[in-house]
Amino acid sequence: MDSEDFAYFAEFPDEIWVPEEDPAPENAQPSMPPGPQSPGDIENDIRKARTNLIETIENYKDYQAKVANLLNQEKDYMHLFSIETPSRKPLSNLLQHVLEKASTFYPAQERLQKAKFLLWLIKDVDPTQLSPKRGPKPLHAAATFDKNVRDDDKTSDPDLTIYTCNLMDGKAGAEICELNQDKENILHLAIRHDLKGIENIITKANKAAFREQRSSRRPGQGAQPDDGNTPLHDALDFKHFMMPGPSCAVPLATPRTGVITEQETRRSSIASKPEAIAVASLMAQQQANQAKPRANLAGASQVGQGQEQLPKAGLGRCSSCYNAHRKNIVAINRRINIVKLLLEREPDAQTIHNSAGLSPYLYLLAANQKYAEGEPLKDNAPSVDAPEQPLALGLGRQMTKDGAEMSGAVAASKSNGEKFALEERIRKEKEHAKKKSEKVESQSGHKEGMDQAPSHGGDARNADGVREAVKSRLVLHQDQDLKPKDIFSDLVLKGLKEHAFHLGSYKKACDCLFRNQSPQNPSPLDGKVNRRRRFFLEGRQRVQFETTKDFNFLFFEPMMASVVLSLEYTQEELQDMPSGDKERLAIWREDETNLKEVFRWLKEDKKVRTILSLTVKDNANHYCSDDTVEECLKGLEVRYLDWNRPNLCANNFTLPNTLIEISLYWTGLNAVLWSWSDTEGLRTLNKLQKVNLFVQRGADVEVEQDKKVKAFNKRVEKWPKQLKPKIEVRIDEWQLRGSGKGGGLSVNLRFLKHSWVEAAGKFGDELFNQYNRKVSQDKSRYHVKVALLDDGVDPTYKRIGSNLHHAGWPSVDSGGPEERARSFYVSTNQHGSKMAWLIHKVCPFVTIYVAKLDVRGRDDLRRRSFSLQQATEAIKWATNEGVDIISMSWNVREVNDPTGNTEDIRKLEAAITTAADDAKILMFGAACDVKESSSDDKWVPCDSTKVWSIGATDMDYDAKKYVHMSKKVDYLFPGEHVLDSDRIEDAEVGNSGATALAAGLAAMVIFCMRIEDKPLPDNKHQWMANVMAKVFNSDRNDSSVRVIDMLKMDKNRRLFPLLQKFESQ
């Protein structure tokens, strides 16, 4: 019979009415009507038997027999009802049915016990029912029951989930990983709803459960901040740290996480030593309060020798505040224990980011910061007006004096009894004080003085020497009066941060502590993504006198992922230095001063507090002194240090005590190894986990060096286990080289400069001298925003840094140190740096928004090609930033084949259209070259009607031979001898340099209008086209833009004649 034949049973109610019948004989099998039964009759019998089981509890043996009989009947017939059709749902098995209907069991106070009893009987007869192939998962149904019961009664504490989990024995781990429609596993549900037995569920779960990310997306709703959360994210939800804060003066005890020594927790993996979580912060708080004993949080009200005595109610604090304080301590201790267990089972869970790009650490940090800033928390902060809100969120279980659990009703009655006694005492105290006060007032007439309570510990007596009763300073607070406060979230954040450095690698630490670069959803930290996490100064950008000025446009995070600084010299720089030793020594000492200034600038001006990975490439000709190293690192938290100064003084007086890993460079002196292994050496760095020992090989000393290193290792092996770092010996291939690094080709040419650039530069200087004071008062109003899509811009190139916007694209770099090249202020081949300087040369009042693209194809100045996907995203970024102009000194040819770039070009053109039509952005692109293009080829962006295609001219304003004049070329600008350089490779800038000059000229026109408060026309594209053609190319048909004799001020050094020409277009 086909399953569709049973479709008419879909309308049957879940529980049908069953007429009363005579009870069946003991141990009798269910009576079956004679002859063949219809499927409807069979289903009716099953439902009837289920109803009888749920509604009645009989003799144990009889009840067990009925359960067994019903299960046998279902085995024979359930296959008929287990197939889902469009019109009916399949019939679930008996265990699923019990869990689904458990919340309707009667009487209510017995429903939990009755459900447990039925589950146990079913499991005893047919264990397979715990793992059904269809229908709701038993653990999810049990979790739903527990959640609903808790929602209905805040004082209840059902445990059907962990009970069902225990029934499953070895299969529980896999069942916990099963997902519901929101991709939530049982860990998610238990942690989010604070179900009883969370700790046991964590210990039973398979590892996959800890990495599962749930979904919180709902139809018609935007992205939720908790979408993609792991169980660890949910355990760190800020609401768990929002608890009713005592209003009376109750000193906070520190939660206890076990008997832990400082040495035990510095270095061990969380997998082997779960107490690593929260250890650093606990130890820090312990050191700050060494005179104060700490509370025993195993049972918040237990006190013993050497532990902090919790204040008793009535001694300056009311019972509500006392109980809230006690419950908060128990609750936060339990919360920390849950987090510890999660990290013990899966330490790498802290590296997983949710859809907003937040790791568990950042998820808590974001909410913590919002709370500190006074912003409301969405669904995180409990309502302070809700009377049903328990005193300790996340803790439905109260504790007695011996640490045992007690019901909510008992706890409530106990609390109410204390409050009643206290109220009566305060009432009598007030009456007595009033009588005495009136008596004294009649005698002395100084009522005002007697109204004042004596100072703490004072003794008030009247004129007759009789002690006076004073008004009580106690204030009775009701539970609903206690306002939610952030309790101990800072403590947990410190512990999570410390745990990140026990995961075994720098990259994992970065994953824990920094946001994902490409989140799917908006993040609470979006407002801070433009702050830099990495800072690199090496090669051409080594530390110099102007460094802090060149890079002052950057904003940094207080915690930096990586900082690389260099004092190295190139071969050319060494050759150009003075030959005298005194002169060289003076220069190198000045370098040390510059380095100290950079560190001061980072710490004081840029507010950098932490650097995860710090690399300093010292000058091999003159290394920094120990004093310089100490001054530079003072006040910084550094975790990974690589300062290649040989024989570095390695102790906590010179180096930060927070170091996890250090690289040491050894020249062969045995005394240095002894100092490092001494008790006042590396042992003072009590967080140190690893030492990279770089050995400089000398001639014929390899065997002797190996002996010394081996002896050093033996001495370290004798250190206490908790203080012993891992020593990794490496041969220093760098050999502490002192010859400097090689530079690029440098050929002196007869210095030539294009007349066009001289005229434009002269006018730019006049603009700067005339208007700089006015502009400096409001840069955001007058500066022209120009987006430069290129290979990055080096701020030290011609001091262009002062004109760079503090945030480039990509907005935030992430990952390991190998991603240094993605920093927008590092130019791959200085191409972007030169383009930025040309723009600034023509218009000094520009703010350049740098988008760094990956180079494709040739890397010379004439022809450049970049990643189309990145270019598309960069144009979108520039549009969102509200720039006025986009300069693209590159082009890409369309390739029409299955592996081509047609789709990427289509997306790029869509982004260009949006920028031009919607944002009214002016765009310039380099024209294509003759040798690389045929007349039928399509090139982007220059072939777009929304982009002006720019070609190059020679010194005589004639188009260069490589300019494809038969293709689209809108304007010609100078393409040679426009840079202030005598290098042969800088003589020819081609269409790329011409494009930058065009963007600079357009920026200059816009600035002239703005500085004189002239409005720009609505159709900016057509207006700028007319300015280019009619103002700067008057009566010529060769498309060559001229500025000589065009860029002039009047005799009063004003722009009115030029503005009239601009406005007339």
mmCIF file of N, CA and C in Angstrom, residues 753-754 756-757 760-761 786 788 793 797-798 800 830-844 846 848 861 887 889 973-981 986-1004:
data_model
loop_
_atom_site.group_PDB
_atom_site.id
_atom_site.type_symbol
_atom_site.label_atom_id
_atom_site.label_comp_id
_atom_site.label_asym_id
_atom_site.label_seq_id
_atom_site.Cartn_x
_atom_site.Cartn_y
_atom_site.Cartn_z
ATOM 1 N N LYS A 753 63.691 68.919 -16.844
ATOM 2 C CA LYS A 753 62.376 69.033 -16.247
ATOM 3 C C LYS A 753 61.406 69.599 -17.270
ATOM 4 N N HIS A 754 60.284 68.970 -17.413
ATOM 5 C CA HIS A 754 59.279 69.375 -18.387
ATOM 6 C C HIS A 754 58.727 70.753 -18.005
ATOM 7 N N TRP A 756 55.878 71.984 -18.545
ATOM 8 C CA TRP A 756 54.500 71.880 -18.029
ATOM 9 C C TRP A 756 54.540 71.706 -16.511
ATOM 10 N N VAL A 757 55.394 70.802 -16.024
ATOM 11 C CA VAL A 757 55.482 70.539 -14.589
ATOM 12 C C VAL A 757 56.061 71.738 -13.851
ATOM 13 N N ALA A 760 53.125 74.205 -13.571
ATOM 14 C CA ALA A 760 52.123 73.737 -12.619
ATOM 15 C C ALA A 760 52.666 73.771 -11.193
ATOM 16 N N GLY A 761 53.943 73.381 -11.042
ATOM 17 C CA GLY A 761 54.542 73.395 -9.717
ATOM 18 C C GLY A 761 54.672 74.794 -9.147
ATOM 19 N N VAL A 786 41.433 62.610 -3.250
ATOM 20 C CA VAL A 786 41.816 61.881 -4.458
ATOM 21 C C VAL A 786 42.157 60.444 -4.057
ATOM 22 N N LEU A 788 43.837 57.015 -4.961
ATOM 23 C CA LEU A 788 44.894 56.523 -5.845
ATOM 24 C C LEU A 788 44.920 55.002 -5.765
ATOM 25 N N VAL A 793 51.734 53.583 -1.336
ATOM 26 C CA VAL A 793 52.464 54.850 -1.309
ATOM 27 C C VAL A 793 53.377 54.863 -0.087
ATOM 28 N N TYR A 797 58.619 59.014 0.725
ATOM 29 C CA TYR A 797 58.999 59.461 -0.604
ATOM 30 C C TYR A 797 58.649 60.938 -0.756
ATOM 31 N N LYS A 798 59.658 61.783 -0.859
ATOM 32 C CA LYS A 798 59.472 63.237 -1.009
ATOM 33 C C LYS A 798 58.571 63.819 0.083
ATOM 34 N N ILE A 800 55.731 62.753 1.260
ATOM 35 C CA ILE A 800 54.338 62.783 0.826
ATOM 36 C C ILE A 800 53.385 62.346 1.937
ATOM 37 N N GLN A 830 57.517 51.552 -5.626
ATOM 38 C CA GLN A 830 57.488 53.016 -5.569
ATOM 39 C C GLN A 830 56.684 53.636 -6.714
ATOM 40 N N HIS A 831 55.985 52.812 -7.496
ATOM 41 C CA HIS A 831 55.170 53.375 -8.575
ATOM 42 C C HIS A 831 54.078 54.272 -8.007
ATOM 43 N N GLY A 832 53.333 53.747 -7.027
ATOM 44 C CA GLY A 832 52.275 54.542 -6.415
ATOM 45 C C GLY A 832 52.811 55.768 -5.705
ATOM 46 N N SER A 833 54.000 55.656 -5.108
ATOM 47 C CA SER A 833 54.607 56.803 -4.421
ATOM 48 C C SER A 833 54.854 57.949 -5.398
ATOM 49 N N LYS A 834 55.348 57.610 -6.573
ATOM 50 C CA LYS A 834 55.642 58.640 -7.586
ATOM 51 C C LYS A 834 54.362 59.244 -8.149
ATOM 52 N N MET A 835 53.327 58.419 -8.314
ATOM 53 C CA MET A 835 52.051 58.952 -8.791
ATOM 54 C C MET A 835 51.453 59.918 -7.754
ATOM 55 N N ALA A 836 51.560 59.559 -6.483
ATOM 56 C CA ALA A 836 51.041 60.434 -5.420
ATOM 57 C C ALA A 836 51.792 61.759 -5.402
ATOM 58 N N TRP A 837 53.112 61.716 -5.580
ATOM 59 C CA TRP A 837 53.895 62.954 -5.576
ATOM 60 C C TRP A 837 53.507 63.850 -6.750
ATOM 61 N N LEU A 838 53.246 63.278 -7.927
ATOM 62 C CA LEU A 838 52.845 64.080 -9.098
ATOM 63 C C LEU A 838 51.501 64.758 -8.861
ATOM 64 N N ILE A 839 50.561 64.032 -8.252
ATOM 65 C CA ILE A 839 49.260 64.638 -7.934
ATOM 66 C C ILE A 839 49.453 65.814 -6.985
ATOM 67 N N HIS A 840 50.255 65.584 -5.947
ATOM 68 C CA HIS A 840 50.499 66.632 -4.958
ATOM 69 C C HIS A 840 51.292 67.791 -5.553
ATOM 70 N N LYS A 841 52.162 67.520 -6.522
ATOM 71 C CA LYS A 841 52.966 68.577 -7.140
ATOM 72 C C LYS A 841 52.078 69.614 -7.812
ATOM 73 N N VAL A 842 51.014 69.150 -8.463
ATOM 74 C CA VAL A 842 50.112 70.060 -9.175
ATOM 75 C C VAL A 842 49.136 70.718 -8.204
ATOM 76 N N CYS A 843 48.641 69.957 -7.237
ATOM 77 C CA CYS A 843 47.685 70.512 -6.261
ATOM 78 C C CYS A 843 48.162 70.150 -4.860
ATOM 79 N N PRO A 844 48.757 71.074 -4.131
ATOM 80 C CA PRO A 844 49.283 70.753 -2.801
ATOM 81 C C PRO A 844 48.205 70.491 -1.761
ATOM 82 N N VAL A 846 45.648 68.377 -1.364
ATOM 83 C CA VAL A 846 44.922 67.129 -1.610
ATOM 84 C C VAL A 846 45.116 66.200 -0.411
ATOM 85 N N ILE A 848 45.163 62.202 -0.094
ATOM 86 C CA ILE A 848 45.225 61.046 -0.984
ATOM 87 C C ILE A 848 44.788 59.798 -0.227
ATOM 88 N N LEU A 861 57.391 52.125 -14.884
ATOM 89 C CA LEU A 861 56.502 53.274 -14.717
ATOM 90 C C LEU A 861 55.533 53.448 -15.888
ATOM 91 N N SER A 887 42.157 58.166 -9.372
ATOM 92 C CA SER A 887 43.240 58.095 -10.349
ATOM 93 C C SER A 887 43.709 56.649 -10.476
ATOM 94 N N SER A 889 46.388 54.683 -12.693
ATOM 95 C CA SER A 889 47.495 54.717 -13.651
ATOM 96 C C SER A 889 47.841 53.309 -14.131
ATOM 97 N N PHE A 973 48.892 64.427 -21.505
ATOM 98 C CA PHE A 973 49.641 65.136 -20.467
ATOM 99 C C PHE A 973 51.101 64.706 -20.568
ATOM 100 N N PRO A 974 52.035 65.479 -20.001
ATOM 101 C CA PRO A 974 53.455 65.124 -20.085
ATOM 102 C C PRO A 974 53.731 63.720 -19.539
ATOM 103 N N GLY A 975 54.621 62.971 -20.212
ATOM 104 C CA GLY A 975 54.949 61.617 -19.808
ATOM 105 C C GLY A 975 56.433 61.379 -19.627
ATOM 106 N N GLU A 976 57.243 62.447 -19.627
ATOM 107 C CA GLU A 976 58.676 62.269 -19.410
ATOM 108 C C GLU A 976 59.247 63.488 -18.699
ATOM 109 N N HIS A 977 60.301 63.255 -17.931
ATOM 110 C CA HIS A 977 61.025 64.306 -17.208
ATOM 111 C C HIS A 977 60.087 65.152 -16.331
ATOM 112 N N VAL A 978 59.270 64.450 -15.563
ATOM 113 C CA VAL A 978 58.347 65.163 -14.670
ATOM 114 C C VAL A 978 58.663 64.902 -13.198
ATOM 115 N N LEU A 979 59.547 63.945 -12.911
ATOM 116 C CA LEU A 979 59.912 63.637 -11.527
ATOM 117 C C LEU A 979 61.195 64.355 -11.132
ATOM 118 N N ASP A 980 61.296 64.707 -9.861
ATOM 119 C CA ASP A 980 62.529 65.294 -9.337
ATOM 120 C C ASP A 980 63.509 64.161 -9.048
ATOM 121 N N SER A 981 64.109 63.617 -10.106
ATOM 122 C CA SER A 981 64.995 62.477 -9.955
ATOM 123 C C SER A 981 66.015 62.471 -11.079
ATOM 124 N N ASP A 986 63.560 56.772 -13.948
ATOM 125 C CA ASP A 986 62.516 57.735 -13.607
ATOM 126 C C ASP A 986 62.280 58.770 -14.707
ATOM 127 N N ALA A 987 63.071 58.708 -15.784
ATOM 128 C CA ALA A 987 62.921 59.712 -16.844
ATOM 129 C C ALA A 987 61.597 59.565 -17.565
ATOM 130 N N GLU A 988 61.171 58.329 -17.778
ATOM 131 C CA GLU A 988 59.958 58.049 -18.550
ATOM 132 C C GLU A 988 58.875 57.540 -17.605
ATOM 133 N N VAL A 989 57.813 58.324 -17.454
ATOM 134 C CA VAL A 989 56.701 57.896 -16.603
ATOM 135 C C VAL A 989 55.507 57.446 -17.417
ATOM 136 N N GLY A 990 55.501 57.724 -18.734
ATOM 137 C CA GLY A 990 54.496 57.208 -19.644
ATOM 138 C C GLY A 990 53.086 57.652 -19.340
ATOM 139 N N ASN A 991 52.133 56.812 -19.802
ATOM 140 C CA ASN A 991 50.712 57.121 -19.586
ATOM 141 C C ASN A 991 50.353 57.115 -18.106
ATOM 142 N N SER A 992 51.085 56.341 -17.302
ATOM 143 C CA SER A 992 50.815 56.295 -15.865
ATOM 144 C C SER A 992 51.045 57.657 -15.217
ATOM 145 N N GLY A 993 52.220 58.232 -15.459
ATOM 146 C CA GLY A 993 52.507 59.544 -14.889
ATOM 147 C C GLY A 993 51.601 60.622 -15.442
ATOM 148 N N ALA A 994 51.273 60.530 -16.738
ATOM 149 C CA ALA A 994 50.361 61.513 -17.338
ATOM 150 C C ALA A 994 48.995 61.472 -16.662
ATOM 151 N N THR A 995 48.537 60.262 -16.300
ATOM 152 C CA THR A 995 47.244 60.123 -15.614
ATOM 153 C C THR A 995 47.276 60.806 -14.252
ATOM 154 N N ALA A 996 48.370 60.651 -13.531
ATOM 155 C CA ALA A 996 48.484 61.302 -12.226
ATOM 156 C C ALA A 996 48.469 62.820 -12.363
ATOM 157 N N LEU A 997 49.139 63.350 -13.377
ATOM 158 C CA LEU A 997 49.124 64.804 -13.597
ATOM 159 C C LEU A 997 47.722 65.285 -13.930
ATOM 160 N N ALA A 998 46.973 64.499 -14.710
ATOM 161 C CA ALA A 998 45.594 64.874 -15.041
ATOM 162 C C ALA A 998 44.731 64.921 -13.785
ATOM 163 N N ALA A 999 44.876 63.914 -12.917
ATOM 164 C CA ALA A 999 44.114 63.915 -11.671
ATOM 165 C C ALA A 999 44.513 65.097 -10.793
ATOM 166 N N GLY A 1000 45.799 65.437 -10.776
ATOM 167 C CA GLY A 1000 46.251 66.583 -9.991
ATOM 168 C C GLY A 1000 45.696 67.889 -10.506
ATOM 169 N N LEU A 1001 45.631 68.036 -11.842
ATOM 170 C CA LEU A 1001 45.083 69.271 -12.412
ATOM 171 C C LEU A 1001 43.599 69.403 -12.092
ATOM 172 N N ALA A 1002 42.847 68.304 -12.190
ATOM 173 C CA ALA A 1002 41.430 68.347 -11.839
ATOM 174 C C ALA A 1002 41.247 68.704 -10.368
ATOM 175 N N ALA A 1003 42.113 68.181 -9.505
ATOM 176 C CA ALA A 1003 42.039 68.512 -8.083
ATOM 177 C C ALA A 1003 42.322 69.991 -7.854
ATOM 178 N N MET A 1004 43.282 70.537 -8.590
ATOM 179 C CA MET A 1004 43.607 71.959 -8.456
ATOM 180 C C MET A 1004 42.412 72.821 -8.851
#
